[in-house]
PDB file of C-alpha atoms in Angstrom:
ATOM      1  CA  UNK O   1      17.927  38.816 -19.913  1.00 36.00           C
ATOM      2  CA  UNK O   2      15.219  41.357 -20.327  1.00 38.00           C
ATOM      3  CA  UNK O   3      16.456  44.922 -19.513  1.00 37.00           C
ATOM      4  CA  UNK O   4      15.814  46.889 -15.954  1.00 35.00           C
ATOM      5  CA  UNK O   5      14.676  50.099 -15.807  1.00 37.00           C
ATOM      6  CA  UNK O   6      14.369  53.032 -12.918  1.00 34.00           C
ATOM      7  CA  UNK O   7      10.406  52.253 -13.394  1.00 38.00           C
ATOM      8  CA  UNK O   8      10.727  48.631 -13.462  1.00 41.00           C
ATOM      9  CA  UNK O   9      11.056  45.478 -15.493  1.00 40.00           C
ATOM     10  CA  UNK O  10       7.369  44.468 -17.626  1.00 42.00           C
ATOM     11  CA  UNK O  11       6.056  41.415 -17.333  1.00 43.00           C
ATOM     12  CA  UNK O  12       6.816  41.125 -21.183  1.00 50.00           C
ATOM     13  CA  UNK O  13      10.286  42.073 -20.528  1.00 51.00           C
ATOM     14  CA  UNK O  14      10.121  44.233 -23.370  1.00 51.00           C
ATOM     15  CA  UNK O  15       8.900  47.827 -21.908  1.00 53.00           C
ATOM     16  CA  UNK O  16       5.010  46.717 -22.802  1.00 60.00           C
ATOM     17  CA  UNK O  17       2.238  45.720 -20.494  1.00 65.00           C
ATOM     18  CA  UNK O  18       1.725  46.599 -16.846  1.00 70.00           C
ATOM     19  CA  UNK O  19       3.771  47.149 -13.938  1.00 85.00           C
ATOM     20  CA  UNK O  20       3.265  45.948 -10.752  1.00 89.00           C
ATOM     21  CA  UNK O  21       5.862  45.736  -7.520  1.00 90.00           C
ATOM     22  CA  UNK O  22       7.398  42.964  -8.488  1.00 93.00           C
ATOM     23  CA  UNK O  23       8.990  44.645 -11.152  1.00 92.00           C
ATOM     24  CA  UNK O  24      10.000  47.556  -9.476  1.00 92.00           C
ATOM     25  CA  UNK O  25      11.388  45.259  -6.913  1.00 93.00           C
ATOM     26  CA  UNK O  26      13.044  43.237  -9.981  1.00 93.00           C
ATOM     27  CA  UNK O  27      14.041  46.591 -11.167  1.00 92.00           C
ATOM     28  CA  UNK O  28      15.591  48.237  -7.885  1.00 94.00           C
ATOM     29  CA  UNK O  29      17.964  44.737  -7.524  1.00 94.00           C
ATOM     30  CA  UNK O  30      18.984  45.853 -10.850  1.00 93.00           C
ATOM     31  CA  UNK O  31      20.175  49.000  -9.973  1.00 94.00           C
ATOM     32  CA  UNK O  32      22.069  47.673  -6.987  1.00 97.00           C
ATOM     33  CA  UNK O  33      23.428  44.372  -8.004  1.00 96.00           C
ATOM     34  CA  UNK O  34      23.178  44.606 -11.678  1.00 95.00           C
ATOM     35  CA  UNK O  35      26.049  41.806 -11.633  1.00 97.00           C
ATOM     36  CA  UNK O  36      22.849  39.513 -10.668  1.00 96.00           C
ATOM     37  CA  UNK O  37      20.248  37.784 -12.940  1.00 95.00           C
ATOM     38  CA  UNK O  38      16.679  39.136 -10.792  1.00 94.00           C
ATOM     39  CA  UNK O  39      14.967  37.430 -13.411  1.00 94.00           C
ATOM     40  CA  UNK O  40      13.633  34.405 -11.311  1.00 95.00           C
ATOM     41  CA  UNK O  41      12.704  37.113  -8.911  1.00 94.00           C
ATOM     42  CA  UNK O  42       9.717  37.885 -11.374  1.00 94.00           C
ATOM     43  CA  UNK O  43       8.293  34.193 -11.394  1.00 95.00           C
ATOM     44  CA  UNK O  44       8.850  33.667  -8.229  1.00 96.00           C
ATOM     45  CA  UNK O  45       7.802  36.617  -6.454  1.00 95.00           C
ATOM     46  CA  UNK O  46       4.559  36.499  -7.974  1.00 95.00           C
ATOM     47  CA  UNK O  47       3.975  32.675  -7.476  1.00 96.00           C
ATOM     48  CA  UNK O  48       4.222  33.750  -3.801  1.00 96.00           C
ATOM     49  CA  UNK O  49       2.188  36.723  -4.384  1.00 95.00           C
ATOM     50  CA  UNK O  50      -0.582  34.891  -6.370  1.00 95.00           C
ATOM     51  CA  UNK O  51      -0.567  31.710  -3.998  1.00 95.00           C
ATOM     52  CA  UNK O  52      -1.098  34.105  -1.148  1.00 95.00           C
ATOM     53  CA  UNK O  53      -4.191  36.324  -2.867  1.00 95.00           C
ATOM     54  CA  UNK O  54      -5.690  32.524  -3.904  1.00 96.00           C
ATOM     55  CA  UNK O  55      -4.820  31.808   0.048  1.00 95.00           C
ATOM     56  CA  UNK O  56      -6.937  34.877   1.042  1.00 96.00           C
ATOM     57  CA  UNK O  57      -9.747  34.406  -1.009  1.00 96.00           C
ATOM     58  CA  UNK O  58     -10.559  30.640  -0.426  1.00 96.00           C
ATOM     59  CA  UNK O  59     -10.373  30.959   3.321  1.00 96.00           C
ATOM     60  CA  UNK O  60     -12.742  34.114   3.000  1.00 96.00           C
ATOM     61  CA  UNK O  61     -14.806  31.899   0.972  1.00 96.00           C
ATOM     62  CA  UNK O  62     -14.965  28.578   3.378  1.00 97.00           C
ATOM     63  CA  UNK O  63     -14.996  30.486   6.706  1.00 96.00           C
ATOM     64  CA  UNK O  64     -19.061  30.372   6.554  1.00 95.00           C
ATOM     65  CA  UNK O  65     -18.537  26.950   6.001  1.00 94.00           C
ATOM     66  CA  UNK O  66     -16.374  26.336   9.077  1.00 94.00           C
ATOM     67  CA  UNK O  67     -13.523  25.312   7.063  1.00 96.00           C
ATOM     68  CA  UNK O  68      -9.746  26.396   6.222  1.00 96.00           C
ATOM     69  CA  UNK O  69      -8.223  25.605   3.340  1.00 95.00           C
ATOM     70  CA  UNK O  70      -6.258  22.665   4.269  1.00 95.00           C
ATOM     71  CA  UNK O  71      -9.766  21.274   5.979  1.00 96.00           C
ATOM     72  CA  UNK O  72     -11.444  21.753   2.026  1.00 97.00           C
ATOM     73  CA  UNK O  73      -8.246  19.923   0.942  1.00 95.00           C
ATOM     74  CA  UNK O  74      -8.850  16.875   3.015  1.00 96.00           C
ATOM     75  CA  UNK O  75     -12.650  16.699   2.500  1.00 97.00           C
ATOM     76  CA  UNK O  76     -12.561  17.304  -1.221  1.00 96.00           C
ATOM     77  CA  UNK O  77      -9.797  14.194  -1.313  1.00 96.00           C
ATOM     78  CA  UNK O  78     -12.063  12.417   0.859  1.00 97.00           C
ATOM     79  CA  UNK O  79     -14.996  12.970  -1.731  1.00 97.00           C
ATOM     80  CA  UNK O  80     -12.813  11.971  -4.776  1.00 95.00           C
ATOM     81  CA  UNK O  81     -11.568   8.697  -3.465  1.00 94.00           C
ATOM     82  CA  UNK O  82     -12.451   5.473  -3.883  1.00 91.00           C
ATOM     83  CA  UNK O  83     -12.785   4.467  -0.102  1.00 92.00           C
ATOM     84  CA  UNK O  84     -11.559   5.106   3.050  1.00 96.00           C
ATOM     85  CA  UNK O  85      -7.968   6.554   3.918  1.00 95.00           C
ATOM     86  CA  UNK O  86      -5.508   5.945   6.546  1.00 93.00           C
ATOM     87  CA  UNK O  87      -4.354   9.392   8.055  1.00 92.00           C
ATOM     88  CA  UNK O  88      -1.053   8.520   6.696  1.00 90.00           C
ATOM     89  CA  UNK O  89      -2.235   8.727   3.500  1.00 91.00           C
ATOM     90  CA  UNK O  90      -3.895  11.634   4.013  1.00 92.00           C
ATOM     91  CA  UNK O  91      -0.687  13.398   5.142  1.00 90.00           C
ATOM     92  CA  UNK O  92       0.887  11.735   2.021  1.00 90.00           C
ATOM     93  CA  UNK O  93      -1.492  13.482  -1.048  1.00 89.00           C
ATOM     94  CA  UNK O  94      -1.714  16.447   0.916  1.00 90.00           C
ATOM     95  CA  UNK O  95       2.008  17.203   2.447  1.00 83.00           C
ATOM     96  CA  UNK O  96       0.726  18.148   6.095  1.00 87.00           C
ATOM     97  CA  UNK O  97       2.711  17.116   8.481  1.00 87.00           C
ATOM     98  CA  UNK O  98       1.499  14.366  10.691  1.00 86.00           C
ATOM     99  CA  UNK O  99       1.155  16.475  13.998  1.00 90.00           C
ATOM    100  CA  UNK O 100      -1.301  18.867  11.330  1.00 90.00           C
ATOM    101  CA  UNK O 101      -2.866  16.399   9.809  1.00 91.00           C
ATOM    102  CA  UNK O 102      -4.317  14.705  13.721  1.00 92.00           C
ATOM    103  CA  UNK O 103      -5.266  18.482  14.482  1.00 94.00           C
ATOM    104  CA  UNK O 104      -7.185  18.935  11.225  1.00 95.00           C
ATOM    105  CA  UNK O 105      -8.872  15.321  11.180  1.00 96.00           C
ATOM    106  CA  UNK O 106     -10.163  15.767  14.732  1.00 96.00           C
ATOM    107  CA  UNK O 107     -11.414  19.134  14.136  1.00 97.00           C
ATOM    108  CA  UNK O 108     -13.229  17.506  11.288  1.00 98.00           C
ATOM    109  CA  UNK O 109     -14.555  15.114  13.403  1.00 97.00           C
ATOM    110  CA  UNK O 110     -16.219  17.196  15.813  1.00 97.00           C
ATOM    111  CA  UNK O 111     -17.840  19.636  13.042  1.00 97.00           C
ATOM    112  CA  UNK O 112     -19.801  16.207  11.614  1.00 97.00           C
ATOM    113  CA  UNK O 113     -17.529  16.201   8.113  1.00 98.00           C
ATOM    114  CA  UNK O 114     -15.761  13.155   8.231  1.00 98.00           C
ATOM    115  CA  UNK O 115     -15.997   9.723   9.832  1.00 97.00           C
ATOM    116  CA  UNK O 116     -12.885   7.549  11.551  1.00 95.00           C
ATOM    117  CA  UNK O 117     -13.040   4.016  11.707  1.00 93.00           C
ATOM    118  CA  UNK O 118     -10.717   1.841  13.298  1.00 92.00           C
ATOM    119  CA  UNK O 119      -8.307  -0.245  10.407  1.00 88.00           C
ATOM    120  CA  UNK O 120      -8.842  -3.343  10.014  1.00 89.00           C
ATOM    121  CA  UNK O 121      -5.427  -4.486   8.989  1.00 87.00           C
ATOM    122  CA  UNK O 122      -3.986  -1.996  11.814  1.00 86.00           C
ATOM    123  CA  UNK O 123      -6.303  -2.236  15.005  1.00 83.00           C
ATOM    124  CA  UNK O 124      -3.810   0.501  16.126  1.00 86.00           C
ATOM    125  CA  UNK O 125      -5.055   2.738  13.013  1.00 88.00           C
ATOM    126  CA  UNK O 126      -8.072   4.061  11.785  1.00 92.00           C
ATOM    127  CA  UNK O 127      -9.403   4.730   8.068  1.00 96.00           C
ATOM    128  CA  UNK O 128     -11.012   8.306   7.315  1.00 97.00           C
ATOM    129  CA  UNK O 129     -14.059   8.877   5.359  1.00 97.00           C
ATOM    130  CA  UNK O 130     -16.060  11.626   4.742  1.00 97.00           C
ATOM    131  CA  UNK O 131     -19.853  11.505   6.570  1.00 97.00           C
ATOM    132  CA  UNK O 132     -22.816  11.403   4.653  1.00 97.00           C
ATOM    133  CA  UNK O 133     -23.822  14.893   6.217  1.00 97.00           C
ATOM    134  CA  UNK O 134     -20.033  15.768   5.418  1.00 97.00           C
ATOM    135  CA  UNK O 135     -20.426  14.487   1.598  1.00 97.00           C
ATOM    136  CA  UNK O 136     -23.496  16.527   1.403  1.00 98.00           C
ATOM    137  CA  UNK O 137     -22.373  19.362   2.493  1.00 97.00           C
ATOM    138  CA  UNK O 138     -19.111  19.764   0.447  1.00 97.00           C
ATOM    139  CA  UNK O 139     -21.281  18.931  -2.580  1.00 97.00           C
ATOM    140  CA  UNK O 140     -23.299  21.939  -1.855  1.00 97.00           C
ATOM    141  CA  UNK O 141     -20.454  24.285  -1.493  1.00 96.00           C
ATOM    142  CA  UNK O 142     -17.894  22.443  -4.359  1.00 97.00           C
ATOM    143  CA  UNK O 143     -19.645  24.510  -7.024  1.00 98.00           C
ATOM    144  CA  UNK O 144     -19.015  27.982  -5.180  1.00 97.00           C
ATOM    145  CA  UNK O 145     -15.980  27.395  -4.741  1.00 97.00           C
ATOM    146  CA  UNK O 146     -15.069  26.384  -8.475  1.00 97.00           C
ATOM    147  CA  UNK O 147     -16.840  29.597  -9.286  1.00 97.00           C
ATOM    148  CA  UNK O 148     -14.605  31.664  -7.281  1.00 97.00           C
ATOM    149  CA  UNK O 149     -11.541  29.665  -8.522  1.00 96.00           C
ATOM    150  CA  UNK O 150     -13.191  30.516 -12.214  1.00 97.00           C
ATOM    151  CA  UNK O 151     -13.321  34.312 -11.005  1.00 97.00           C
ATOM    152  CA  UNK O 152      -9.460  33.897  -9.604  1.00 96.00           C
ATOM    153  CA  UNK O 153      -8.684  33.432 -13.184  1.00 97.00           C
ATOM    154  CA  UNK O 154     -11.270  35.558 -15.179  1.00 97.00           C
ATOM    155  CA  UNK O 155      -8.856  38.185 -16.529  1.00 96.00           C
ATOM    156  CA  UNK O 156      -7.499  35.280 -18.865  1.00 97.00           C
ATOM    157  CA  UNK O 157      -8.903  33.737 -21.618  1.00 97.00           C
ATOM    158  CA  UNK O 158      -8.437  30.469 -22.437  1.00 97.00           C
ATOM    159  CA  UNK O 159      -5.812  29.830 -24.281  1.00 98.00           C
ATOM    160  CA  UNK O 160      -4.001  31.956 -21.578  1.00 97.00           C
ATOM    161  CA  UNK O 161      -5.283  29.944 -18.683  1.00 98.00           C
ATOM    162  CA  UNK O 162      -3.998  26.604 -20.929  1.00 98.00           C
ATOM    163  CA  UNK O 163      -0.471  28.172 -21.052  1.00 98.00           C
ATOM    164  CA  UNK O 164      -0.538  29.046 -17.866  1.00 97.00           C
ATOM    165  CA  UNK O 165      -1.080  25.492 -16.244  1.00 97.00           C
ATOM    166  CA  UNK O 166       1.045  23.944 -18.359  1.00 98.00           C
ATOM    167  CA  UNK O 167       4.074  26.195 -17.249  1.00 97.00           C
ATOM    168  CA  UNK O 168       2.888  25.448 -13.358  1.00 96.00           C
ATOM    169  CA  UNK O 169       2.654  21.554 -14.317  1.00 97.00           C
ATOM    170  CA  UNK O 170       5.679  21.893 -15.960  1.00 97.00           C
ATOM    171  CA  UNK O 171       7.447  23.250 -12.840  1.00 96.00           C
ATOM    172  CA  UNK O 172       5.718  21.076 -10.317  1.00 94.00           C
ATOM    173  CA  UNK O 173       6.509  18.179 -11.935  1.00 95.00           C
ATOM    174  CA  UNK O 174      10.343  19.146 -11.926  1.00 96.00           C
ATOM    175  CA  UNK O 175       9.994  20.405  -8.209  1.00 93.00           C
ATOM    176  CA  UNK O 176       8.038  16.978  -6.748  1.00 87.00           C
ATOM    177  CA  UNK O 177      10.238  14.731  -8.496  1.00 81.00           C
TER     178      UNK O 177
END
């Protein structure tokens, strides 16, 4: 376990490399409870951290757009498949809950970005696509928002960025399984 300090643990856990609160959260545990490993605390806490900055950003980004995150999420899955999707399915690929998932859709529906149809093997059902204005639109503002997810991660290069996904696969994978 890398060692605590009064001025926190490094992200190197060697005493190199900055500081941020994280480690002088990591570092104040230490002091307390230095029976406990607070190493987890520094991958975790900043997955949090980082997942809520990314958060921030790409709703500041889509809100001239109209759209919230999880509304980008849906179109953009909309765009990428192969045909139409049952709600279900929807809720499915992008774990929303169902409840979300109706809000979302119909507020989708009313802004012109998608299109419901009722499903033919479930007259009860319908199968979501996304409108030709809808398609049109997200293709206009997909490469904007690939260049701010390019700026998210600017400060690494690439063999940094590599390492990093493959970590974050490598934990997602164990996690959805």
């Amino acid at each position: 376990m890398a060692s605590v300090t009064a001025q926190g643990l490094s992200i190197d856990g060697l005493g190199n490399g900055p500081r941020d609160w994280i480690d002088r959260t990591q570092a104040r545990w230490g002091e307390l409870r230095p029976e406990l490993d607070v190493a987890p605390m520094g991958v975790v806490g900043r997955l949090l951290r980082a997942a809520q900055l990314v958060m921030a950003c790409c709703e500041a980004y889509l809100e001239p757009f109209d759209l919230s995150c999880a509304e980008f999420g849906i179109i953009s899955t909309l765009c990428r498949s192969d045909g139409p999707i049952s709600p279900g399915e929807l809720t499915r690929q992008l774990m929303f809950t169902g409840p979300a998932t109706t809000k979302r859709l119909r507020r989708l529906e009313q802004a012109g970005w998608i299109a419901r149809s009722i499903n033919p093997d479930d007259a009860r059902g319908f199968l979501i696509v996304a409108s030709d204005d809808g398609a049109q639109r997200f293709a206009e503002l997909l490469p904007g928002y690939l260049g701010l997810e390019a700026s998210l991660v600017s400060v690494l290069d690439d063999d940094q960025r590599g390492t990093l996904a493959a970590t974050l696969r490598q934990l997602l994978v164990d996690w959805d399984a």
